Amino acid sequence: MNQEALPTLVQSNRLMDGFRTETVKTRGAEIHVAIGGEGPPLLLIHGNPLTHVSWHKVAPTLAKSFTVIAPDLRGYGDSSKPDGGDDHAGYTFRAMGEDNFDVMDHFGFDRFQIAGHDRGARVGFRMALDQPQRVERLCALDIVPTHHVLNNVSLGWGLESYHWFFMAQKAPFPERLICADLDYYIHYKLNKKGVGLEIFTKEAMDEYVRCTTPEQIHSVCEDYRATVTLDLAMDTADYGKRKIECPVMVIWGTNSHCGRHFKPVEAWSEWADDVAGFGVPTGHYPAEHRPDIIYPLFFDFFTGRKPHYEADSAA
């Protein structure tokens, strides 16, 4: 890639300003996608309990250098919410990854780069393992690999990440409790310790509230049920036998559960040989909390430069 200058980060009151949306039929779902810009393809995959609009503070500027594709994961946002099946296979990271491969096929991209946050980074992880020939680079925001998480559970992490095991309980137990007050749930879920809700724009928060429906909650629970069963089994089978072949950059919030309870570079190094890592002064939602930090790191990494970050006075 050419060594172009870093475009100035531009903020807008509109969500995903300059993007168009499309629904793409995949082998197992209908995926709502925002797409914009031109240049090399960059797939942005959101996490729980968010939607593709979680990238709205960085995506429009990234679109000056890349063709940015930002889907709603199956079960989330305006994508369809297929049945998970008796074994929850419909919500494994492999199934979600297959959706995203199909989306990229639809737009004519065989090889591409991925940035994923939270669940989206776990989808990117599985995509990079399953079809390494298609993933050029992978950036993971504020996670360590699932196998590492579930084999290194601590009291502190468990207290902060209660939802992993609560939402994985047999249906409809967690669904009924959460759906008793969806507005309370989504505000509580996003209100992270020491960070608060002020990092989210009103427009983004309204979108997250709109999408927090009983149907989405069930899908999210299926996602977590698959994580502790089929996803863990896949990772266990691959551990020590397969590695991610592409360069990996991991960014974590120093004031997040990931930053407080794990050593992300060490954890990712179990799965990839080429790992760069940066702890930044955010909580669990770095792209919405500090886009001024995340965007330059993305730009450097995805243009093939060596990413760098120096702690600033706002840390």
mmCIF file of C-alpha atoms in Angstrom:
data_model
loop_
_atom_site.group_PDB
_atom_site.id
_atom_site.type_symbol
_atom_site.label_atom_id
_atom_site.label_comp_id
_atom_site.label_asym_id
_atom_site.label_seq_id
_atom_site.Cartn_x
_atom_site.Cartn_y
_atom_site.Cartn_z
ATOM 1 C CA MET A 1 0.000 0.000 0.000
ATOM 2 C CA ASN A 2 1.167 3.547 -0.609
ATOM 3 C CA GLN A 3 2.475 5.593 2.270
ATOM 4 C CA GLU A 4 -0.264 8.214 2.233
ATOM 5 C CA ALA A 5 -0.567 10.836 4.938
ATOM 6 C CA LEU A 6 -2.886 10.181 7.851
ATOM 7 C CA PRO A 7 -6.292 11.701 6.976
ATOM 8 C CA THR A 8 -7.711 13.988 9.643
ATOM 9 C CA LEU A 9 -10.262 12.279 11.859
ATOM 10 C CA VAL A 10 -13.632 13.863 11.109
ATOM 11 C CA GLN A 11 -16.611 13.533 13.441
ATOM 12 C CA SER A 12 -20.253 13.835 12.409
ATOM 13 C CA ASN A 13 -23.564 13.908 14.253
ATOM 14 C CA ARG A 14 -24.834 11.364 11.722
ATOM 15 C CA LEU A 15 -24.217 7.686 12.329
ATOM 16 C CA MET A 16 -22.007 6.106 9.636
ATOM 17 C CA ASP A 17 -22.022 9.326 7.644
ATOM 18 C CA GLY A 18 -21.532 8.720 3.926
ATOM 19 C CA PHE A 19 -22.322 4.989 4.066
ATOM 20 C CA ARG A 20 -25.080 3.171 2.236
ATOM 21 C CA THR A 21 -26.794 0.067 3.587
ATOM 22 C CA GLU A 22 -27.703 -3.202 1.965
ATOM 23 C CA THR A 23 -29.068 -6.565 3.076
ATOM 24 C CA VAL A 24 -26.937 -9.499 1.945
ATOM 25 C CA LYS A 25 -28.363 -13.026 1.935
ATOM 26 C CA THR A 26 -25.766 -15.499 3.199
ATOM 27 C CA ARG A 27 -25.893 -19.269 3.481
ATOM 28 C CA GLY A 28 -27.634 -19.013 6.862
ATOM 29 C CA ALA A 29 -28.889 -15.483 7.469
ATOM 30 C CA GLU A 30 -29.726 -12.082 6.045
ATOM 31 C CA ILE A 31 -27.018 -9.636 7.041
ATOM 32 C CA HIS A 32 -27.563 -5.893 7.273
ATOM 33 C CA VAL A 33 -24.419 -4.163 6.016
ATOM 34 C CA ALA A 34 -23.160 -0.589 5.833
ATOM 35 C CA ILE A 35 -20.571 0.014 3.113
ATOM 36 C CA GLY A 36 -18.656 3.111 2.122
ATOM 37 C CA GLY A 37 -15.419 4.473 0.724
ATOM 38 C CA GLU A 38 -12.963 3.114 -1.781
ATOM 39 C CA GLY A 39 -9.638 1.332 -1.653
ATOM 40 C CA PRO A 40 -8.552 -1.963 -0.084
ATOM 41 C CA PRO A 41 -11.383 -3.793 1.706
ATOM 42 C CA LEU A 42 -11.604 -3.478 5.487
ATOM 43 C CA LEU A 43 -14.220 -5.483 7.384
ATOM 44 C CA LEU A 44 -15.326 -4.002 10.730
ATOM 45 C CA ILE A 45 -17.151 -6.433 13.037
ATOM 46 C CA HIS A 46 -18.917 -5.122 16.146
ATOM 47 C CA GLY A 47 -19.401 -6.767 19.533
ATOM 48 C CA ASN A 48 -22.161 -7.355 22.086
ATOM 49 C CA PRO A 49 -24.510 -5.587 22.827
ATOM 50 C CA LEU A 50 -23.791 -3.245 19.929
ATOM 51 C CA THR A 51 -24.398 -3.009 16.179
ATOM 52 C CA HIS A 52 -22.343 -1.824 13.224
ATOM 53 C CA VAL A 53 -22.897 1.795 14.285
ATOM 54 C CA SER A 54 -20.341 1.275 17.071
ATOM 55 C CA TRP A 55 -17.762 2.153 14.376
ATOM 56 C CA HIS A 56 -19.387 5.498 13.530
ATOM 57 C CA LYS A 57 -16.600 7.619 15.051
ATOM 58 C CA VAL A 58 -13.843 6.010 12.953
ATOM 59 C CA ALA A 59 -15.502 4.455 9.901
ATOM 60 C CA PRO A 60 -16.161 7.616 7.834
ATOM 61 C CA THR A 61 -12.503 8.659 8.038
ATOM 62 C CA LEU A 62 -11.296 5.119 7.367
ATOM 63 C CA ALA A 63 -13.488 5.228 4.256
ATOM 64 C CA LYS A 64 -11.145 7.874 2.809
ATOM 65 C CA SER A 65 -8.492 5.151 2.477
ATOM 66 C CA PHE A 66 -10.418 1.870 2.447
ATOM 67 C CA THR A 67 -13.631 0.300 1.261
ATOM 68 C CA VAL A 68 -15.193 -0.176 4.679
ATOM 69 C CA ILE A 69 -17.756 -2.951 5.177
ATOM 70 C CA ALA A 70 -19.551 -2.922 8.548
ATOM 71 C CA PRO A 71 -22.180 -5.646 9.061
ATOM 72 C CA ASP A 72 -24.545 -6.374 11.902
ATOM 73 C CA LEU A 73 -23.702 -9.867 13.108
ATOM 74 C CA ARG A 74 -26.443 -12.466 12.730
ATOM 75 C CA GLY A 75 -28.749 -12.091 15.716
ATOM 76 C CA TYR A 76 -27.819 -8.451 16.229
ATOM 77 C CA GLY A 77 -29.148 -5.127 14.980
ATOM 78 C CA ASP A 78 -31.092 -5.317 11.741
ATOM 79 C CA SER A 79 -29.650 -8.643 10.617
ATOM 80 C CA SER A 80 -31.875 -11.711 10.755
ATOM 81 C CA LYS A 81 -32.033 -13.845 13.840
ATOM 82 C CA PRO A 82 -32.052 -17.472 12.699
ATOM 83 C CA ASP A 83 -32.717 -20.375 15.011
ATOM 84 C CA GLY A 84 -29.588 -21.537 16.787
ATOM 85 C CA GLY A 85 -30.545 -25.217 16.772
ATOM 86 C CA ASP A 86 -30.528 -27.635 19.673
ATOM 87 C CA ASP A 87 -26.733 -27.405 19.925
ATOM 88 C CA HIS A 88 -26.596 -23.604 19.286
ATOM 89 C CA ALA A 89 -24.482 -24.187 16.154
ATOM 90 C CA GLY A 90 -26.276 -21.342 14.416
ATOM 91 C CA TYR A 91 -24.451 -18.882 16.662
ATOM 92 C CA THR A 92 -20.898 -20.173 16.721
ATOM 93 C CA PHE A 93 -18.137 -17.813 15.681
ATOM 94 C CA ARG A 94 -17.654 -20.115 12.692
ATOM 95 C CA ALA A 95 -21.257 -19.587 11.572
ATOM 96 C CA MET A 96 -20.895 -15.840 12.041
ATOM 97 C CA GLY A 97 -17.594 -15.951 10.181
ATOM 98 C CA GLU A 98 -19.216 -17.774 7.268
ATOM 99 C CA ASP A 99 -21.763 -14.952 7.079
ATOM 100 C CA ASN A 100 -18.943 -12.463 6.804
ATOM 101 C CA PHE A 101 -17.086 -14.472 4.164
ATOM 102 C CA ASP A 102 -20.342 -14.532 2.188
ATOM 103 C CA VAL A 103 -20.758 -10.775 2.637
ATOM 104 C CA MET A 104 -17.256 -10.145 1.331
ATOM 105 C CA ASP A 105 -17.896 -12.514 -1.586
ATOM 106 C CA HIS A 106 -21.026 -10.544 -2.387
ATOM 107 C CA PHE A 107 -19.014 -7.338 -2.696
ATOM 108 C CA GLY A 108 -16.304 -9.066 -4.720
ATOM 109 C CA PHE A 109 -13.539 -9.181 -2.113
ATOM 110 C CA ASP A 110 -11.557 -12.389 -1.880
ATOM 111 C CA ARG A 111 -8.825 -11.149 0.453
ATOM 112 C CA PHE A 112 -9.331 -8.461 3.072
ATOM 113 C CA GLN A 113 -8.400 -7.093 6.485
ATOM 114 C CA ILE A 114 -10.487 -7.322 9.659
ATOM 115 C CA ALA A 115 -10.956 -5.209 12.755
ATOM 116 C CA GLY A 116 -13.213 -6.738 15.373
ATOM 117 C CA HIS A 117 -14.363 -5.613 18.785
ATOM 118 C CA ASP A 118 -15.492 -7.986 21.527
ATOM 119 C CA ARG A 119 -17.582 -10.757 19.895
ATOM 120 C CA GLY A 120 -16.584 -9.397 16.503
ATOM 121 C CA ALA A 121 -12.924 -9.989 17.311
ATOM 122 C CA ARG A 122 -13.770 -13.593 18.220
ATOM 123 C CA VAL A 123 -15.449 -13.952 14.835
ATOM 124 C CA GLY A 124 -12.330 -12.511 13.197
ATOM 125 C CA PHE A 125 -10.164 -14.932 15.155
ATOM 126 C CA ARG A 126 -12.121 -17.912 13.833
ATOM 127 C CA MET A 127 -12.158 -16.511 10.286
ATOM 128 C CA ALA A 128 -8.360 -16.120 10.330
ATOM 129 C CA LEU A 129 -7.938 -19.716 11.514
ATOM 130 C CA ASP A 130 -10.498 -21.256 9.163
ATOM 131 C CA GLN A 131 -9.538 -19.435 5.944
ATOM 132 C CA PRO A 132 -6.082 -17.904 6.449
ATOM 133 C CA GLN A 133 -5.660 -17.315 2.731
ATOM 134 C CA ARG A 134 -8.415 -14.698 2.864
ATOM 135 C CA VAL A 135 -7.446 -12.645 5.932
ATOM 136 C CA GLU A 136 -4.568 -10.245 5.365
ATOM 137 C CA ARG A 137 -4.431 -8.628 8.815
ATOM 138 C CA LEU A 138 -6.486 -8.902 12.000
ATOM 139 C CA CYS A 139 -6.983 -6.285 14.706
ATOM 140 C CA ALA A 140 -8.757 -7.324 17.919
ATOM 141 C CA LEU A 141 -10.203 -4.720 20.260
ATOM 142 C CA ASP A 142 -10.341 -5.511 23.977
ATOM 143 C CA ILE A 143 -10.375 -9.286 24.050
ATOM 144 C CA VAL A 144 -8.088 -12.224 24.539
ATOM 145 C CA PRO A 145 -8.892 -15.489 22.720
ATOM 146 C CA THR A 146 -11.840 -17.502 24.005
ATOM 147 C CA HIS A 147 -9.749 -20.563 24.869
ATOM 148 C CA HIS A 148 -7.486 -18.416 27.052
ATOM 149 C CA VAL A 149 -10.427 -16.735 28.777
ATOM 150 C CA LEU A 150 -12.211 -19.960 29.673
ATOM 151 C CA ASN A 151 -9.039 -21.691 30.847
ATOM 152 C CA ASN A 152 -7.963 -18.766 33.027
ATOM 153 C CA VAL A 153 -11.119 -17.700 34.826
ATOM 154 C CA SER A 154 -10.417 -15.561 37.874
ATOM 155 C CA LEU A 155 -12.667 -14.136 40.571
ATOM 156 C CA GLY A 156 -12.119 -10.561 39.380
ATOM 157 C CA TRP A 157 -12.842 -11.322 35.742
ATOM 158 C CA GLY A 158 -15.852 -13.459 36.656
ATOM 159 C CA LEU A 159 -17.419 -10.664 38.689
ATOM 160 C CA GLU A 160 -17.020 -8.204 35.817
ATOM 161 C CA SER A 161 -18.012 -10.687 33.118
ATOM 162 C CA TYR A 162 -20.949 -12.354 34.837
ATOM 163 C CA HIS A 163 -22.937 -12.329 31.577
ATOM 164 C CA TRP A 164 -20.719 -15.000 29.978
ATOM 165 C CA PHE A 165 -22.182 -17.661 32.236
ATOM 166 C CA PHE A 166 -25.560 -16.093 32.976
ATOM 167 C CA MET A 167 -26.495 -15.723 29.308
ATOM 168 C CA ALA A 168 -25.240 -19.243 28.591
ATOM 169 C CA GLN A 169 -27.842 -20.766 30.904
ATOM 170 C CA LYS A 170 -30.600 -22.868 29.403
ATOM 171 C CA ALA A 171 -33.363 -20.984 27.600
ATOM 172 C CA PRO A 172 -35.543 -19.219 28.487
ATOM 173 C CA PHE A 173 -34.121 -18.442 31.938
ATOM 174 C CA PRO A 174 -31.787 -15.529 31.104
ATOM 175 C CA GLU A 175 -34.064 -14.248 28.351
ATOM 176 C CA ARG A 176 -37.044 -13.912 30.691
ATOM 177 C CA LEU A 177 -35.075 -12.079 33.351
ATOM 178 C CA ILE A 178 -33.377 -9.676 30.937
ATOM 179 C CA CYS A 179 -36.543 -8.969 28.961
ATOM 180 C CA ALA A 180 -38.388 -7.955 32.116
ATOM 181 C CA ASP A 181 -36.774 -4.503 31.690
ATOM 182 C CA LEU A 182 -34.829 -4.128 28.468
ATOM 183 C CA ASP A 183 -34.164 -0.416 28.885
ATOM 184 C CA TYR A 184 -32.625 -0.966 32.314
ATOM 185 C CA TYR A 185 -30.566 -3.867 30.969
ATOM 186 C CA ILE A 186 -28.970 -2.066 28.025
ATOM 187 C CA HIS A 187 -28.088 1.017 30.070
ATOM 188 C CA TYR A 188 -26.616 -1.139 32.846
ATOM 189 C CA LYS A 189 -24.691 -3.269 30.358
ATOM 190 C CA LEU A 190 -23.068 -0.301 28.628
ATOM 191 C CA ASN A 191 -22.319 1.628 31.829
ATOM 192 C CA LYS A 192 -18.842 0.271 32.513
ATOM 193 C CA LYS A 193 -16.988 0.824 35.780
ATOM 194 C CA GLY A 194 -14.965 4.024 35.824
ATOM 195 C CA VAL A 195 -16.129 5.025 32.330
ATOM 196 C CA GLY A 196 -19.877 5.670 32.274
ATOM 197 C CA LEU A 197 -22.289 6.264 29.432
ATOM 198 C CA GLU A 198 -21.013 9.665 28.326
ATOM 199 C CA ILE A 199 -18.678 8.058 25.764
ATOM 200 C CA PHE A 200 -21.723 7.165 23.649
ATOM 201 C CA THR A 201 -23.447 9.751 21.489
ATOM 202 C CA LYS A 202 -27.191 10.135 21.913
ATOM 203 C CA GLU A 203 -27.672 8.867 18.367
ATOM 204 C CA ALA A 204 -25.652 5.694 19.026
ATOM 205 C CA MET A 205 -27.329 5.025 22.365
ATOM 206 C CA ASP A 206 -30.756 5.436 20.795
ATOM 207 C CA GLU A 207 -29.762 2.854 18.192
ATOM 208 C CA TYR A 208 -28.552 0.369 20.809
ATOM 209 C CA VAL A 209 -31.792 0.816 22.753
ATOM 210 C CA ARG A 210 -33.858 0.346 19.569
ATOM 211 C CA CYS A 211 -32.100 -2.899 18.766
ATOM 212 C CA THR A 212 -32.356 -4.348 22.278
ATOM 213 C CA THR A 213 -35.393 -6.514 21.611
ATOM 214 C CA PRO A 214 -36.471 -9.906 22.952
ATOM 215 C CA GLU A 215 -35.421 -11.451 19.638
ATOM 216 C CA GLN A 216 -31.935 -9.981 19.871
ATOM 217 C CA ILE A 217 -31.569 -10.984 23.525
ATOM 218 C CA HIS A 218 -32.382 -14.593 22.641
ATOM 219 C CA SER A 219 -29.822 -14.514 19.833
ATOM 220 C CA VAL A 220 -27.186 -13.066 22.144
ATOM 221 C CA CYS A 221 -27.874 -15.820 24.661
ATOM 222 C CA GLU A 222 -27.474 -18.377 21.867
ATOM 223 C CA ASP A 223 -24.151 -16.706 21.018
ATOM 224 C CA TYR A 224 -22.923 -17.216 24.591
ATOM 225 C CA ARG A 225 -24.300 -20.770 24.765
ATOM 226 C CA ALA A 226 -22.324 -21.612 21.643
ATOM 227 C CA THR A 227 -19.213 -19.968 23.097
ATOM 228 C CA VAL A 228 -18.930 -22.225 26.136
ATOM 229 C CA THR A 229 -19.726 -25.386 24.153
ATOM 230 C CA LEU A 230 -18.986 -25.636 20.431
ATOM 231 C CA ASP A 231 -16.656 -22.626 20.165
ATOM 232 C CA LEU A 232 -14.555 -23.788 23.098
ATOM 233 C CA ALA A 233 -14.415 -27.286 21.620
ATOM 234 C CA MET A 234 -13.190 -25.902 18.268
ATOM 235 C CA ASP A 235 -10.530 -23.814 19.964
ATOM 236 C CA THR A 236 -9.433 -26.706 22.152
ATOM 237 C CA ALA A 237 -9.024 -28.890 19.059
ATOM 238 C CA ASP A 238 -6.929 -26.173 17.370
ATOM 239 C CA TYR A 239 -4.850 -25.148 20.385
ATOM 240 C CA GLY A 240 -1.198 -25.931 19.823
ATOM 241 C CA LYS A 241 -1.909 -27.240 16.312
ATOM 242 C CA ARG A 242 -3.001 -24.210 14.278
ATOM 243 C CA LYS A 243 -2.001 -20.574 14.426
ATOM 244 C CA ILE A 244 -3.180 -17.367 12.827
ATOM 245 C CA GLU A 245 -0.841 -16.723 9.923
ATOM 246 C CA CYS A 246 -1.438 -13.014 9.349
ATOM 247 C CA PRO A 247 -0.145 -10.088 11.432
ATOM 248 C CA VAL A 248 -2.284 -9.404 14.509
ATOM 249 C CA MET A 249 -2.715 -6.173 16.446
ATOM 250 C CA VAL A 250 -4.481 -6.269 19.785
ATOM 251 C CA ILE A 251 -5.672 -3.068 21.467
ATOM 252 C CA TRP A 252 -7.136 -3.177 24.934
ATOM 253 C CA GLY A 253 -8.503 -0.657 27.376
ATOM 254 C CA THR A 254 -6.336 -0.310 30.446
ATOM 255 C CA ASN A 255 -9.563 0.392 32.360
ATOM 256 C CA SER A 256 -11.470 -2.592 31.009
ATOM 257 C CA HIS A 257 -12.009 -6.119 32.278
ATOM 258 C CA CYS A 258 -9.572 -7.285 29.596
ATOM 259 C CA GLY A 259 -6.856 -4.879 30.708
ATOM 260 C CA ARG A 260 -7.391 -5.529 34.388
ATOM 261 C CA HIS A 261 -7.413 -9.317 34.322
ATOM 262 C CA PHE A 262 -5.324 -10.526 31.365
ATOM 263 C CA LYS A 263 -2.003 -10.004 29.635
ATOM 264 C CA PRO A 264 -3.336 -9.607 26.094
ATOM 265 C CA VAL A 265 -0.094 -9.835 24.117
ATOM 266 C CA GLU A 266 0.913 -13.022 25.924
ATOM 267 C CA ALA A 267 -2.538 -14.518 25.412
ATOM 268 C CA TRP A 268 -2.591 -13.710 21.700
ATOM 269 C CA SER A 269 0.957 -14.973 21.260
ATOM 270 C CA GLU A 270 -0.351 -18.472 22.000
ATOM 271 C CA TRP A 271 -2.256 -18.183 18.712
ATOM 272 C CA ALA A 272 -0.133 -15.956 16.461
ATOM 273 C CA ASP A 273 3.581 -15.334 15.938
ATOM 274 C CA ASP A 274 3.262 -11.769 14.647
ATOM 275 C CA VAL A 275 1.519 -9.803 17.422
ATOM 276 C CA ALA A 276 1.655 -6.105 18.249
ATOM 277 C CA GLY A 277 -0.185 -4.839 21.316
ATOM 278 C CA PHE A 278 -1.236 -1.541 22.832
ATOM 279 C CA GLY A 279 -2.971 -0.719 26.089
ATOM 280 C CA VAL A 280 -4.890 2.544 25.720
ATOM 281 C CA PRO A 281 -6.708 4.726 28.305
ATOM 282 C CA THR A 282 -10.237 3.487 27.670
ATOM 283 C CA GLY A 283 -12.759 1.045 28.997
ATOM 284 C CA HIS A 284 -14.300 -1.774 26.988
ATOM 285 C CA TYR A 285 -15.416 0.377 24.041
ATOM 286 C CA PRO A 286 -12.208 1.936 22.666
ATOM 287 C CA ALA A 287 -13.518 3.016 19.258
ATOM 288 C CA GLU A 288 -16.302 5.066 20.828
ATOM 289 C CA HIS A 289 -14.328 6.206 23.866
ATOM 290 C CA ARG A 290 -11.103 7.368 22.155
ATOM 291 C CA PRO A 291 -11.436 7.376 18.363
ATOM 292 C CA ASP A 292 -8.512 9.810 18.299
ATOM 293 C CA ILE A 293 -6.287 6.935 19.461
ATOM 294 C CA ILE A 294 -7.937 4.029 17.664
ATOM 295 C CA TYR A 295 -8.115 5.626 14.229
ATOM 296 C CA PRO A 296 -4.345 6.322 13.862
ATOM 297 C CA LEU A 297 -3.522 2.805 15.094
ATOM 298 C CA PHE A 298 -5.952 1.348 12.548
ATOM 299 C CA PHE A 299 -4.575 3.514 9.767
ATOM 300 C CA ASP A 300 -0.972 2.545 10.406
ATOM 301 C CA PHE A 301 -1.699 -1.158 10.837
ATOM 302 C CA PHE A 302 -4.019 -1.511 7.854
ATOM 303 C CA THR A 303 -1.752 0.470 5.525
ATOM 304 C CA GLY A 304 1.125 -1.866 6.366
ATOM 305 C CA ARG A 305 3.052 0.541 8.572
ATOM 306 C CA LYS A 306 4.367 -0.244 12.019
ATOM 307 C CA PRO A 307 1.691 0.974 14.440
ATOM 308 C CA HIS A 308 2.792 3.010 17.428
ATOM 309 C CA TYR A 309 1.138 4.673 20.389
ATOM 310 C CA GLU A 310 2.495 6.875 23.140
ATOM 311 C CA ALA A 311 0.421 7.497 26.237
ATOM 312 C CA ASP A 312 -0.942 11.035 26.283
ATOM 313 C CA SER A 313 -1.838 13.459 29.020
ATOM 314 C CA ALA A 314 -5.484 12.329 28.916
ATOM 315 C CA ALA A 315 -4.535 8.843 30.094
#
